[in-house]
PDB file of N, CA and C in Angstrom:
ATOM      1  N   MET A   1       0.772  -1.470  -0.079  1.00 53.00           N
ATOM      2  CA  MET A   1       0.168   0.090  -0.046  1.00 53.00           C
ATOM      3  C   MET A   1       0.628   1.570  -0.074  1.00 53.00           C
ATOM      4  N   THR A   2       0.541   2.186  -1.097  1.00 75.00           N
ATOM      5  CA  THR A   2       1.470   3.293  -1.193  1.00 75.00           C
ATOM      6  C   THR A   2       0.656   4.681  -0.102  1.00 75.00           C
ATOM      7  N   GLU A   3       1.715   5.461   0.014  1.00 79.00           N
ATOM      8  CA  GLU A   3       1.296   6.960   0.494  1.00 79.00           C
ATOM      9  C   GLU A   3       0.101   7.472   0.077  1.00 79.00           C
ATOM     10  N   MET A   4       0.439   7.338  -1.453  1.00 79.00           N
ATOM     11  CA  MET A   4      -0.800   7.966  -2.071  1.00 79.00           C
ATOM     12  C   MET A   4      -1.934   7.658  -1.819  1.00 79.00           C
ATOM     13  N   LEU A   5      -2.094   5.955  -1.920  1.00 86.00           N
ATOM     14  CA  LEU A   5      -3.471   5.315  -1.665  1.00 86.00           C
ATOM     15  C   LEU A   5      -3.890   5.820  -0.029  1.00 86.00           C
ATOM     16  N   ASP A   6      -3.188   5.769   0.610  1.00 86.00           N
ATOM     17  CA  ASP A   6      -3.738   6.176   1.845  1.00 86.00           C
ATOM     18  C   ASP A   6      -4.212   7.557   1.950  1.00 86.00           C
ATOM     19  N   LYS A   7      -3.687   8.429   1.413  1.00 84.00           N
ATOM     20  CA  LYS A   7      -4.253   9.748   1.356  1.00 84.00           C
ATOM     21  C   LYS A   7      -5.378   9.761   0.608  1.00 84.00           C
ATOM     22  N   ILE A   8      -5.636   9.178  -0.487  1.00 87.00           N
ATOM     23  CA  ILE A   8      -6.991   9.358  -1.265  1.00 87.00           C
ATOM     24  C   ILE A   8      -7.860   8.524  -0.396  1.00 87.00           C
ATOM     25  N   ARG A   9      -7.487   7.410   0.204  1.00 90.00           N
ATOM     26  CA  ARG A   9      -8.791   6.865   0.949  1.00 90.00           C
ATOM     27  C   ARG A   9      -9.170   7.462   2.039  1.00 90.00           C
ATOM     28  N   GLU A  10      -8.275   8.287   2.705  1.00 88.00           N
ATOM     29  CA  GLU A  10      -8.426   9.092   3.876  1.00 88.00           C
ATOM     30  C   GLU A  10      -9.627  10.140   3.500  1.00 88.00           C
ATOM     31  N   ALA A  11      -9.332  10.971   2.239  1.00 88.00           N
ATOM     32  CA  ALA A  11     -10.110  11.784   1.659  1.00 88.00           C
ATOM     33  C   ALA A  11     -11.454  11.176   1.285  1.00 88.00           C
ATOM     34  N   ALA A  12     -11.367  10.045   0.809  1.00 91.00           N
ATOM     35  CA  ALA A  12     -12.478   9.893  -0.021  1.00 91.00           C
ATOM     36  C   ALA A  12     -13.467   9.072   1.024  1.00 91.00           C
ATOM     37  N   MET A  13     -13.015   8.361   1.863  1.00 92.00           N
ATOM     38  CA  MET A  13     -13.931   7.523   2.645  1.00 92.00           C
ATOM     39  C   MET A  13     -14.625   8.616   3.549  1.00 92.00           C
ATOM     40  N   VAL A  14     -14.277   9.445   4.067  1.00 90.00           N
ATOM     41  CA  VAL A  14     -15.251  10.722   4.929  1.00 90.00           C
ATOM     42  C   VAL A  14     -16.285  11.122   4.183  1.00 90.00           C
ATOM     43  N   LEU A  15     -16.476  10.823   2.990  1.00 91.00           N
ATOM     44  CA  LEU A  15     -17.528  11.324   1.894  1.00 91.00           C
ATOM     45  C   LEU A  15     -18.510  10.629   1.992  1.00 91.00           C
ATOM     46  N   PRO A  16     -20.027  10.982   1.994  1.00 92.00           N
ATOM     47  CA  PRO A  16     -21.035  10.219   2.490  1.00 92.00           C
ATOM     48  C   PRO A  16     -21.283   9.080   1.180  1.00 92.00           C
ATOM     49  N   ALA A  17     -21.859   8.101   1.489  1.00 94.00           N
ATOM     50  CA  ALA A  17     -21.911   6.866   0.450  1.00 94.00           C
ATOM     51  C   ALA A  17     -20.945   6.237  -0.348  1.00 94.00           C
ATOM     52  N   VAL A  18     -19.802   6.313   0.158  1.00 95.00           N
ATOM     53  CA  VAL A  18     -18.476   5.949  -0.767  1.00 95.00           C
ATOM     54  C   VAL A  18     -18.126   4.615  -0.439  1.00 95.00           C
ATOM     55  N   GLU A  19     -18.017   3.881  -1.458  1.00 97.00           N
ATOM     56  CA  GLU A  19     -17.511   2.571  -1.208  1.00 97.00           C
ATOM     57  C   GLU A  19     -16.391   2.490  -1.981  1.00 97.00           C
ATOM     58  N   GLU A  20     -15.198   1.420  -1.501  1.00 98.00           N
ATOM     59  CA  GLU A  20     -13.874   1.047  -2.032  1.00 98.00           C
ATOM     60  C   GLU A  20     -14.212  -0.218  -2.800  1.00 98.00           C
ATOM     61  N   HIS A  21     -13.548  -0.576  -3.620  1.00 97.00           N
ATOM     62  CA  HIS A  21     -13.683  -1.835  -4.655  1.00 97.00           C
ATOM     63  C   HIS A  21     -12.296  -2.027  -4.803  1.00 97.00           C
ATOM     64  N   VAL A  22     -11.707  -3.358  -4.468  1.00 97.00           N
ATOM     65  CA  VAL A  22     -10.163  -3.511  -4.851  1.00 97.00           C
ATOM     66  C   VAL A  22     -10.120  -4.781  -5.727  1.00 97.00           C
ATOM     67  N   GLU A  23      -9.623  -4.855  -6.535  1.00 91.00           N
ATOM     68  CA  GLU A  23      -9.346  -5.940  -7.669  1.00 91.00           C
ATOM     69  C   GLU A  23      -7.745  -5.691  -8.029  1.00 91.00           C
ATOM     70  N   GLY A  24      -6.535  -6.811  -7.325  1.00 91.00           N
ATOM     71  CA  GLY A  24      -5.442  -6.657  -7.470  1.00 91.00           C
ATOM     72  C   GLY A  24      -5.068  -5.684  -6.839  1.00 91.00           C
ATOM     73  N   GLU A  25      -4.205  -4.692  -7.796  1.00 90.00           N
ATOM     74  CA  GLU A  25      -3.368  -3.702  -7.286  1.00 90.00           C
ATOM     75  C   GLU A  25      -4.507  -2.212  -7.653  1.00 90.00           C
ATOM     76  N   THR A  26      -5.612  -2.644  -8.013  1.00 93.00           N
ATOM     77  CA  THR A  26      -6.403  -1.296  -8.486  1.00 93.00           C
ATOM     78  C   THR A  26      -7.594  -1.153  -7.539  1.00 93.00           C
ATOM     79  N   HIS A  27      -7.542  -0.011  -6.723  1.00 95.00           N
ATOM     80  CA  HIS A  27      -8.569   0.560  -5.743  1.00 95.00           C
ATOM     81  C   HIS A  27      -9.408   1.531  -6.567  1.00 95.00           C
ATOM     82  N   VAL A  28     -10.729   1.470  -6.646  1.00 95.00           N
ATOM     83  CA  VAL A  28     -11.580   1.897  -7.218  1.00 95.00           C
ATOM     84  C   VAL A  28     -12.821   2.602  -5.998  1.00 95.00           C
ATOM     85  N   PHE A  29     -13.121   4.162  -6.017  1.00 95.00           N
ATOM     86  CA  PHE A  29     -13.826   4.231  -4.865  1.00 95.00           C
ATOM     87  C   PHE A  29     -15.175   5.128  -5.771  1.00 95.00           C
ATOM     88  N   TYR A  30     -16.163   4.341  -5.315  1.00 96.00           N
ATOM     89  CA  TYR A  30     -17.846   4.523  -6.084  1.00 96.00           C
ATOM     90  C   TYR A  30     -18.599   5.826  -5.018  1.00 96.00           C
ATOM     91  N   VAL A  31     -19.409   6.258  -5.665  1.00 95.00           N
ATOM     92  CA  VAL A  31     -20.536   6.815  -4.956  1.00 95.00           C
ATOM     93  C   VAL A  31     -21.633   6.418  -5.829  1.00 95.00           C
ATOM     94  N   ALA A  32     -22.661   5.990  -5.184  1.00 93.00           N
ATOM     95  CA  ALA A  32     -23.932   5.380  -6.356  1.00 93.00           C
ATOM     96  C   ALA A  32     -23.626   4.703  -7.187  1.00 93.00           C
ATOM     97  N   ASP A  33     -22.597   3.738  -7.134  1.00 94.00           N
ATOM     98  CA  ASP A  33     -22.265   3.039  -8.260  1.00 94.00           C
ATOM     99  C   ASP A  33     -21.635   3.422  -9.457  1.00 94.00           C
ATOM    100  N   GLN A  34     -21.098   4.809  -9.215  1.00 92.00           N
ATOM    101  CA  GLN A  34     -20.119   5.821  -9.810  1.00 92.00           C
ATOM    102  C   GLN A  34     -18.910   5.824  -9.700  1.00 92.00           C
ATOM    103  N   PRO A  35     -17.691   5.171 -10.244  1.00 93.00           N
ATOM    104  CA  PRO A  35     -16.297   5.697  -9.996  1.00 93.00           C
ATOM    105  C   PRO A  35     -16.004   7.404 -10.024  1.00 93.00           C
ATOM    106  N   PHE A  36     -15.329   7.476  -9.108  1.00 92.00           N
ATOM    107  CA  PHE A  36     -14.600   8.852  -9.146  1.00 92.00           C
ATOM    108  C   PHE A  36     -13.433   8.968  -8.730  1.00 92.00           C
ATOM    109  N   VAL A  37     -12.842   8.043  -8.241  1.00 92.00           N
ATOM    110  CA  VAL A  37     -11.203   8.110  -8.261  1.00 92.00           C
ATOM    111  C   VAL A  37     -10.874   6.484  -8.131  1.00 92.00           C
ATOM    112  N   ARG A  38      -9.762   6.400  -9.014  1.00 91.00           N
ATOM    113  CA  ARG A  38      -9.070   5.037  -9.306  1.00 91.00           C
ATOM    114  C   ARG A  38      -7.724   5.272  -9.127  1.00 91.00           C
ATOM    115  N   VAL A  39      -7.515   4.387  -8.046  1.00 89.00           N
ATOM    116  CA  VAL A  39      -5.560   4.307  -7.650  1.00 89.00           C
ATOM    117  C   VAL A  39      -5.063   2.754  -8.322  1.00 89.00           C
ATOM    118  N   GLU A  40      -4.304   3.109  -9.137  1.00 87.00           N
ATOM    119  CA  GLU A  40      -3.524   1.934  -9.847  1.00 87.00           C
ATOM    120  C   GLU A  40      -1.951   1.958  -9.565  1.00 87.00           C
ATOM    121  N   GLY A  41      -1.333   1.164  -8.613  1.00 81.00           N
ATOM    122  CA  GLY A  41      -0.079   1.335  -8.386  1.00 81.00           C
ATOM    123  C   GLY A  41       0.538   2.535  -7.731  1.00 81.00           C
ATOM    124  N   ASP A  42       1.222   3.376  -8.697  1.00 76.00           N
ATOM    125  CA  ASP A  42       1.404   4.829  -8.313  1.00 76.00           C
ATOM    126  C   ASP A  42       0.595   5.702  -9.059  1.00 76.00           C
ATOM    127  N   LYS A  43      -0.243   5.295  -9.749  1.00 82.00           N
ATOM    128  CA  LYS A  43      -1.118   6.242 -10.749  1.00 82.00           C
ATOM    129  C   LYS A  43      -2.448   6.694 -10.126  1.00 82.00           C
ATOM    130  N   VAL A  44      -2.956   7.957 -10.452  1.00 85.00           N
ATOM    131  CA  VAL A  44      -4.115   8.281  -9.749  1.00 85.00           C
ATOM    132  C   VAL A  44      -5.249   8.584 -11.010  1.00 85.00           C
ATOM    133  N   ALA A  45      -6.381   8.296 -11.004  1.00 87.00           N
ATOM    134  CA  ALA A  45      -7.347   8.931 -12.168  1.00 87.00           C
ATOM    135  C   ALA A  45      -8.524   9.509 -11.404  1.00 87.00           C
ATOM    136  N   PHE A  46      -8.866  10.720 -11.373  1.00 87.00           N
ATOM    137  CA  PHE A  46      -9.795  11.278 -11.001  1.00 87.00           C
ATOM    138  C   PHE A  46     -10.905  11.680 -12.146  1.00 87.00           C
ATOM    139  N   ARG A  47     -12.282  11.607 -11.746  1.00 85.00           N
ATOM    140  CA  ARG A  47     -13.164  12.129 -12.927  1.00 85.00           C
ATOM    141  C   ARG A  47     -13.460  13.530 -12.698  1.00 85.00           C
ATOM    142  N   SER A  48     -13.448  13.935 -14.046  1.00 75.00           N
ATOM    143  CA  SER A  48     -13.901  15.345 -13.968  1.00 75.00           C
ATOM    144  C   SER A  48     -15.279  15.683 -14.644  1.00 75.00           C
ATOM    145  N   GLY A  49     -15.529  16.835 -14.471  1.00 68.00           N
ATOM    146  CA  GLY A  49     -17.110  16.852 -14.574  1.00 68.00           C
ATOM    147  C   GLY A  49     -17.632  16.735 -16.284  1.00 68.00           C
ATOM    148  N   ASP A  50     -16.946  16.428 -17.317  1.00 68.00           N
ATOM    149  CA  ASP A  50     -17.290  16.212 -18.775  1.00 68.00           C
ATOM    150  C   ASP A  50     -17.182  14.775 -18.767  1.00 68.00           C
ATOM    151  N   GLY A  51     -16.983  13.947 -17.685  1.00 64.00           N
ATOM    152  CA  GLY A  51     -16.483  12.644 -18.127  1.00 64.00           C
ATOM    153  C   GLY A  51     -14.992  12.238 -18.386  1.00 64.00           C
ATOM    154  N   ILE A  52     -14.250  12.838 -18.464  1.00 60.00           N
ATOM    155  CA  ILE A  52     -12.778  12.785 -19.008  1.00 60.00           C
ATOM    156  C   ILE A  52     -11.971  12.358 -17.497  1.00 60.00           C
ATOM    157  N   THR A  53     -11.283  11.469 -17.660  1.00 67.00           N
ATOM    158  CA  THR A  53     -10.629  11.109 -16.410  1.00 67.00           C
ATOM    159  C   THR A  53      -9.147  11.754 -16.759  1.00 67.00           C
ATOM    160  N   ILE A  54      -8.916  12.322 -15.413  1.00 67.00           N
ATOM    161  CA  ILE A  54      -7.442  13.226 -15.552  1.00 67.00           C
ATOM    162  C   ILE A  54      -6.518  12.466 -14.492  1.00 67.00           C
ATOM    163  N   GLU A  55      -5.411  12.034 -15.238  1.00 66.00           N
ATOM    164  CA  GLU A  55      -4.495  11.045 -14.450  1.00 66.00           C
ATOM    165  C   GLU A  55      -3.138  11.848 -14.184  1.00 66.00           C
ATOM    166  N   TRP A  56      -2.636  11.428 -13.120  1.00 59.00           N
ATOM    167  CA  TRP A  56      -1.102  11.483 -12.925  1.00 59.00           C
ATOM    168  C   TRP A  56      -0.319  10.659 -12.114  1.00 59.00           C
ATOM    169  N   GLY A  57       0.908  10.584 -12.012  1.00 56.00           N
ATOM    170  CA  GLY A  57       1.564   9.831 -11.197  1.00 56.00           C
ATOM    171  C   GLY A  57       2.164  10.386  -9.537  1.00 56.00           C
ATOM    172  N   SER A  58       2.581   9.288  -8.962  1.00 52.00           N
ATOM    173  CA  SER A  58       3.049   9.902  -7.755  1.00 52.00           C
ATOM    174  C   SER A  58       4.346  10.560  -7.742  1.00 52.00           C
ATOM    175  N   ASP A  59       5.008  10.707  -8.903  1.00 54.00           N
ATOM    176  CA  ASP A  59       6.082  11.817  -9.024  1.00 54.00           C
ATOM    177  C   ASP A  59       5.715  13.049  -9.147  1.00 54.00           C
ATOM    178  N   MET A  60       4.199  13.534  -9.218  1.00 54.00           N
ATOM    179  CA  MET A  60       3.605  14.931  -9.602  1.00 54.00           C
ATOM    180  C   MET A  60       2.950  15.076  -8.352  1.00 54.00           C
ATOM    181  N   PRO A  61       3.375  15.481  -7.410  1.00 52.00           N
ATOM    182  CA  PRO A  61       2.467  16.077  -6.092  1.00 52.00           C
ATOM    183  C   PRO A  61       1.078  16.942  -6.472  1.00 52.00           C
ATOM    184  N   LEU A  62       0.244  16.480  -5.440  1.00 49.00           N
ATOM    185  CA  LEU A  62      -1.371  17.096  -5.821  1.00 49.00           C
ATOM    186  C   LEU A  62      -1.120  18.678  -6.176  1.00 49.00           C
ATOM    187  N   ALA A  63      -0.452  19.441  -5.230  1.00 47.00           N
ATOM    188  CA  ALA A  63      -0.272  20.495  -5.223  1.00 47.00           C
ATOM    189  C   ALA A  63       0.350  21.296  -6.313  1.00 47.00           C
ATOM    190  N   ASP A  64       1.133  20.293  -6.871  1.00 48.00           N
ATOM    191  CA  ASP A  64       2.116  20.739  -8.108  1.00 48.00           C
ATOM    192  C   ASP A  64       1.029  21.013  -9.738  1.00 48.00           C
ATOM    193  N   VAL A  65       0.225  19.876  -9.438  1.00 46.00           N
ATOM    194  CA  VAL A  65      -0.406  19.719 -10.884  1.00 46.00           C
ATOM    195  C   VAL A  65      -1.603  21.187 -10.940  1.00 46.00           C
ATOM    196  N   GLY A  66      -1.222  21.505 -12.514  1.00 44.00           N
ATOM    197  CA  GLY A  66      -2.247  22.731 -12.752  1.00 44.00           C
ATOM    198  C   GLY A  66      -3.788  22.040 -13.190  1.00 44.00           C
ATOM    199  N   PHE A  67      -4.193  21.747 -11.950  1.00 42.00           N
ATOM    200  CA  PHE A  67      -5.810  21.506 -11.944  1.00 42.00           C
ATOM    201  C   PHE A  67      -6.825  22.521 -12.324  1.00 42.00           C
ATOM    202  N   PRO A  68      -7.957  22.559 -12.857  1.00 42.00           N
ATOM    203  CA  PRO A  68      -8.985  23.434 -13.031  1.00 42.00           C
ATOM    204  C   PRO A  68      -9.504  23.515 -11.645  1.00 42.00           C
ATOM    205  N   TRP A  69      -9.246  22.623 -10.715  1.00 40.00           N
ATOM    206  CA  TRP A  69      -9.892  22.349  -9.588  1.00 40.00           C
ATOM    207  C   TRP A  69      -9.094  23.191  -8.467  1.00 40.00           C
ATOM    208  N   SER A  70     -10.082  23.063  -7.175  1.00 40.00           N
ATOM    209  CA  SER A  70      -9.195  23.502  -5.991  1.00 40.00           C
ATOM    210  C   SER A  70      -8.109  22.332  -5.560  1.00 40.00           C
ATOM    211  N   SER A  71      -7.569  22.459  -4.427  1.00 49.00           N
ATOM    212  CA  SER A  71      -6.614  21.656  -4.001  1.00 49.00           C
ATOM    213  C   SER A  71      -7.236  20.249  -3.208  1.00 49.00           C
ATOM    214  N   ASP A  72      -8.421  20.269  -3.650  1.00 80.00           N
ATOM    215  CA  ASP A  72      -9.340  18.801  -3.191  1.00 80.00           C
ATOM    216  C   ASP A  72      -9.834  18.166  -4.414  1.00 80.00           C
ATOM    217  N   PRO A  73      -9.022  17.614  -5.354  1.00 83.00           N
ATOM    218  CA  PRO A  73      -9.402  16.601  -6.350  1.00 83.00           C
ATOM    219  C   PRO A  73     -10.369  15.559  -5.882  1.00 83.00           C
ATOM    220  N   VAL A  74     -10.129  14.815  -4.772  1.00 88.00           N
ATOM    221  CA  VAL A  74     -10.856  14.060  -4.356  1.00 88.00           C
ATOM    222  C   VAL A  74     -12.518  14.384  -4.173  1.00 88.00           C
ATOM    223  N   GLY A  75     -12.578  15.515  -3.294  1.00 88.00           N
ATOM    224  CA  GLY A  75     -14.010  15.826  -3.225  1.00 88.00           C
ATOM    225  C   GLY A  75     -14.485  16.320  -4.438  1.00 88.00           C
ATOM    226  N   ARG A  76     -13.544  17.254  -5.286  1.00 85.00           N
ATOM    227  CA  ARG A  76     -14.235  17.530  -6.391  1.00 85.00           C
ATOM    228  C   ARG A  76     -14.951  16.447  -7.182  1.00 85.00           C
ATOM    229  N   ALA A  77     -13.990  15.219  -7.472  1.00 89.00           N
ATOM    230  CA  ALA A  77     -14.654  14.302  -8.206  1.00 89.00           C
ATOM    231  C   ALA A  77     -15.665  13.416  -7.881  1.00 89.00           C
ATOM    232  N   TRP A  78     -15.824  13.654  -6.714  1.00 91.00           N
ATOM    233  CA  TRP A  78     -17.071  12.909  -5.904  1.00 91.00           C
ATOM    234  C   TRP A  78     -18.400  13.693  -6.289  1.00 91.00           C
ATOM    235  N   GLU A  79     -18.159  15.499  -5.972  1.00 90.00           N
ATOM    236  CA  GLU A  79     -19.172  15.977  -6.572  1.00 90.00           C
ATOM    237  C   GLU A  79     -19.538  15.852  -7.440  1.00 90.00           C
ATOM    238  N   ARG A  80     -18.783  15.413  -8.730  1.00 89.00           N
ATOM    239  CA  ARG A  80     -18.966  15.229 -10.303  1.00 89.00           C
ATOM    240  C   ARG A  80     -20.010  14.144 -10.502  1.00 89.00           C
ATOM    241  N   VAL A  81     -19.988  13.102  -9.542  1.00 90.00           N
ATOM    242  CA  VAL A  81     -20.886  11.884  -9.752  1.00 90.00           C
ATOM    243  C   VAL A  81     -21.918  11.578  -8.830  1.00 90.00           C
ATOM    244  N   ALA A  82     -21.553  12.195  -7.564  1.00 92.00           N
ATOM    245  CA  ALA A  82     -22.823  12.049  -6.533  1.00 92.00           C
ATOM    246  C   ALA A  82     -24.260  12.360  -6.985  1.00 92.00           C
ATOM    247  N   PRO A  83     -25.085  11.717  -6.523  1.00 92.00           N
ATOM    248  CA  PRO A  83     -26.532  11.790  -6.792  1.00 92.00           C
ATOM    249  C   PRO A  83     -26.885  13.181  -6.337  1.00 92.00           C
ATOM    250  N   PRO A  84     -27.852  13.642  -6.883  1.00 92.00           N
ATOM    251  CA  PRO A  84     -28.348  15.338  -6.407  1.00 92.00           C
ATOM    252  C   PRO A  84     -28.717  14.933  -5.189  1.00 92.00           C
ATOM    253  N   GLU A  85     -29.522  14.118  -4.739  1.00 90.00           N
ATOM    254  CA  GLU A  85     -30.110  13.813  -3.250  1.00 90.00           C
ATOM    255  C   GLU A  85     -28.932  14.062  -2.376  1.00 90.00           C
ATOM    256  N   LEU A  86     -27.780  13.539  -2.512  1.00 90.00           N
ATOM    257  CA  LEU A  86     -26.646  13.524  -1.497  1.00 90.00           C
ATOM    258  C   LEU A  86     -25.882  15.174  -1.497  1.00 90.00           C
ATOM    259  N   LEU A  87     -26.074  15.714  -2.762  1.00 87.00           N
ATOM    260  CA  LEU A  87     -25.416  16.971  -2.906  1.00 87.00           C
ATOM    261  C   LEU A  87     -26.433  17.867  -1.862  1.00 87.00           C
ATOM    262  N   GLU A  88     -27.694  17.731  -2.230  1.00 81.00           N
ATOM    263  CA  GLU A  88     -28.783  18.503  -1.641  1.00 81.00           C
ATOM    264  C   GLU A  88     -28.756  18.452   0.042  1.00 81.00           C
ATOM    265  N   ALA A  89     -28.191  17.386   0.281  1.00 71.00           N
ATOM    266  CA  ALA A  89     -28.424  16.844   1.791  1.00 71.00           C
ATOM    267  C   ALA A  89     -27.239  17.381   2.512  1.00 71.00           C
ATOM    268  N   GLY A  90     -26.147  18.246   1.713  1.00 62.00           N
ATOM    269  CA  GLY A  90     -25.172  18.854   2.208  1.00 62.00           C
ATOM    270  C   GLY A  90     -24.118  17.844   2.285  1.00 62.00           C
ATOM    271  N   GLY A  91     -23.994  16.906   1.290  1.00 59.00           N
ATOM    272  CA  GLY A  91     -22.950  15.618   1.206  1.00 59.00           C
ATOM    273  C   GLY A  91     -21.599  16.174   1.725  1.00 59.00           C
ATOM    274  N   ARG A  92     -21.100  17.157   1.444  1.00 58.00           N
ATOM    275  CA  ARG A  92     -19.771  17.734   1.802  1.00 58.00           C
ATOM    276  C   ARG A  92     -19.890  19.167   2.134  1.00 58.00           C
TER     277      ARG A  92
END
């Protein structure tokens, strides 16, 4: 288990209705059966608003990546796929 996976898991699992699915070395975090973060070895992929997945490796610190999001890519990815009832209930 990597430090990156630990940080992603810590951020994801505090969000409502999140499940982690593990298949070998791949960890995928879901909300309402929709994947929003995938960790595969030292690579992470986040779901963006238009369905495009943005990926980077462990050699690129999250703070140094020129994201169109805030410094909270896990939370933003969750917001992109969470059902309206979770968002309306003040999901995060």
